[in-house]
Tab-separated table of C-alpha atoms in Angstrom:
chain	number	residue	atom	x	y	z
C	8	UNK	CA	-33.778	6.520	-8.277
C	9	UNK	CA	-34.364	8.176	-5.015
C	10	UNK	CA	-36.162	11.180	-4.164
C	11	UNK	CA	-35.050	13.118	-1.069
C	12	UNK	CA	-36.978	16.252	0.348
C	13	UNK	CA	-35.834	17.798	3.887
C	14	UNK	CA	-37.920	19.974	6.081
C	15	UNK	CA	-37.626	21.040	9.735
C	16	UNK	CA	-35.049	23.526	9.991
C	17	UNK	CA	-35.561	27.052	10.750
C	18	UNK	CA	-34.075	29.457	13.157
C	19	UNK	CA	-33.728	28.821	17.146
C	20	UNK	CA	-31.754	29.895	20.104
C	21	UNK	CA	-28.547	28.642	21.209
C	22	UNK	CA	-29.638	25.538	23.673
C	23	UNK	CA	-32.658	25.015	21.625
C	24	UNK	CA	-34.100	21.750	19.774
C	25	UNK	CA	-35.015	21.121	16.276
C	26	UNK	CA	-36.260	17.858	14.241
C	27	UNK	CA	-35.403	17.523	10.782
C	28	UNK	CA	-36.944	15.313	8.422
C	29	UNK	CA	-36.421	13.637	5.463
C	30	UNK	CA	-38.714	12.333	3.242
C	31	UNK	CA	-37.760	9.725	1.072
C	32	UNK	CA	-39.504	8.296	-2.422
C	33	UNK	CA	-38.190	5.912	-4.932
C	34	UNK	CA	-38.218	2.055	-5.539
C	35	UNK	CA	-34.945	1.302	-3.403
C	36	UNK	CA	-35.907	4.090	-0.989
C	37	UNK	CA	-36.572	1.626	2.221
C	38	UNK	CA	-33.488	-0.176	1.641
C	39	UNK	CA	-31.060	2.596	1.323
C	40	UNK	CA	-28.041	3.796	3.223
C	41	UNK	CA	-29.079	7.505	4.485
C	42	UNK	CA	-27.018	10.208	6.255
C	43	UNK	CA	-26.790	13.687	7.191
C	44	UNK	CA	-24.352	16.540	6.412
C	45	UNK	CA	-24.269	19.909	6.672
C	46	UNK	CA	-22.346	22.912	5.125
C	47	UNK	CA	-22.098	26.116	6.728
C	48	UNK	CA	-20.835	29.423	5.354
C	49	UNK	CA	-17.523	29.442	3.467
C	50	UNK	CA	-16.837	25.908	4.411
C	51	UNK	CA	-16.234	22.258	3.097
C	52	UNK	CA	-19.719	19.994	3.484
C	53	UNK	CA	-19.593	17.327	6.419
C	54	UNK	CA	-21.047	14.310	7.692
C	55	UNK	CA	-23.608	14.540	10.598
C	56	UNK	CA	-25.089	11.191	11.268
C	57	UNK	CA	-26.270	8.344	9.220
C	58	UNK	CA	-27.951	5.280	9.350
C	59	UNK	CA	-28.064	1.506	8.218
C	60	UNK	CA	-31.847	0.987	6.256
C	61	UNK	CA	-32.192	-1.362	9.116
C	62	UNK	CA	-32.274	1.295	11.561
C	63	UNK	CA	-29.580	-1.453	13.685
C	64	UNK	CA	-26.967	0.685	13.126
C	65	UNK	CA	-26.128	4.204	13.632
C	66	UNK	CA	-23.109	6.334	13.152
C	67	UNK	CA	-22.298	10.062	14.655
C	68	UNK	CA	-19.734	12.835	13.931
C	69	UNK	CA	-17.900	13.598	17.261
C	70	UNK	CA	-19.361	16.945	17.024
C	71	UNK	CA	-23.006	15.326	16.352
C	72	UNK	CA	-22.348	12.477	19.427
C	73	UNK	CA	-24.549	13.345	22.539
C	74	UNK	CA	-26.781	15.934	20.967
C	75	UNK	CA	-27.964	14.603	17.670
C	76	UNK	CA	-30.087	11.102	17.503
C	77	UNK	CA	-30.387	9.556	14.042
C	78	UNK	CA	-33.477	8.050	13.172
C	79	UNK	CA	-35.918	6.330	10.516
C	80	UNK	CA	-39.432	5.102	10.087
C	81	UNK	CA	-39.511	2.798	7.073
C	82	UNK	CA	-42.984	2.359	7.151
C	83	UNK	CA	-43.093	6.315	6.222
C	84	UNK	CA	-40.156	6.264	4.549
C	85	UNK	CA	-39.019	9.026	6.341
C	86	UNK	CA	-35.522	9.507	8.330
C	87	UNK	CA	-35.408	12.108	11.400
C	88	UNK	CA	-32.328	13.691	12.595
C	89	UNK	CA	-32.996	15.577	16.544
C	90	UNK	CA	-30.677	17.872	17.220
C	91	UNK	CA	-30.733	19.206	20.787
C	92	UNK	CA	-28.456	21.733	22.841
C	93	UNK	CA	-27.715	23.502	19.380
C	94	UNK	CA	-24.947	26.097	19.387
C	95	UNK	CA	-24.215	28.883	16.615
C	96	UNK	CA	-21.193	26.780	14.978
C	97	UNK	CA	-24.569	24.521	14.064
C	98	UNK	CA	-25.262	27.029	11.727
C	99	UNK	CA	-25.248	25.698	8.109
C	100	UNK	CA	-27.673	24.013	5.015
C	101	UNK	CA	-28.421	20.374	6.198
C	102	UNK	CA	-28.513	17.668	3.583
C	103	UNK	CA	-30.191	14.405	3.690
C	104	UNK	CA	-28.352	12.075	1.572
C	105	UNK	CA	-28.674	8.231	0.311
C	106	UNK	CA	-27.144	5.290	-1.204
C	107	UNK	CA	-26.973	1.712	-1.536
C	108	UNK	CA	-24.532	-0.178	0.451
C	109	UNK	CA	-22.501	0.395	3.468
C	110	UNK	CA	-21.459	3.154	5.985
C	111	UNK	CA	-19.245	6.069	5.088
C	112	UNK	CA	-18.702	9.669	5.533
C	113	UNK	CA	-17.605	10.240	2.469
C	114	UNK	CA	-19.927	13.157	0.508
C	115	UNK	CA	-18.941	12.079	-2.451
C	116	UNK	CA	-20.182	8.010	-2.508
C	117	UNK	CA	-23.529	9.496	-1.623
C	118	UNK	CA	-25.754	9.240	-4.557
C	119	UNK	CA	-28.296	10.851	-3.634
C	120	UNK	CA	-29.302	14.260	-2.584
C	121	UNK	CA	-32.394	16.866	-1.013
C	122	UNK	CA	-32.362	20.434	-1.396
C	123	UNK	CA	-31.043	21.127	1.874
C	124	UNK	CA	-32.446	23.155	4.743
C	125	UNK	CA	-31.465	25.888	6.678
C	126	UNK	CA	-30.939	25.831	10.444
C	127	UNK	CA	-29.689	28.749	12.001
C	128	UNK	CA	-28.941	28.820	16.168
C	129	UNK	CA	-28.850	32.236	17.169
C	130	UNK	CA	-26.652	33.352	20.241
């Protein structure tokens, strides 16, 4: 089992910077697969970013490349997602996500979830 808790978001101005974290618990925490998605408002959830447990490897949305910089500390069991030069259409719940195994954007081979938290760009 994993545990996942998210905190960082909050509400910021269009151009603005935020950090979200993710704490992660659990036995196979440290070795785990972990991503990002996010669901705004009326729409389907989608994939962010993610990462290998390594940390080697790291894999973006288009809409995430150049602005959003995946992350993890291991030793803190704790992945980071930056997001920089946000824009209102990065409105939405962010999720921190996990599994075991190999990359995908696929929601649903995730097996685990946080809570979610808001981040809200204003314009």
């Amino acid at each position: 089992q994993v545990q996942l808790v998210e905190s960082g978001g909050g509400l910021v101005q269009a151009g603005g910077s935020l950090r979200l974290s993710c704490a992660a618990s659990g036995r196979t925490s440290s070795s785990a697969f972990m991503a990002w998605f996010r669901q705004a408002p009326g729409k389907e959830r989608e994939f962010v970013a993610a990462i290998r447990s390594s940390g080697a490897m790291t894999y973006y949305a288009d809409s995430a490349k150049g602005r959003c910089t995946i992350s993890r500390d291991n030793a803190k069991n704790t992945v980071y997602l930056q997001m920089n030069s946000l824009k209102p259409e990065d409105t939405a719940v962010y999720y921190c996500a996990a599994k075991i195994g190999g990359y995908t954007k696929y929601d649903g081979a995730y097996d685990y979830w946080g809570q979610g938290t808001q981040v809200t760009v204003s314009s």
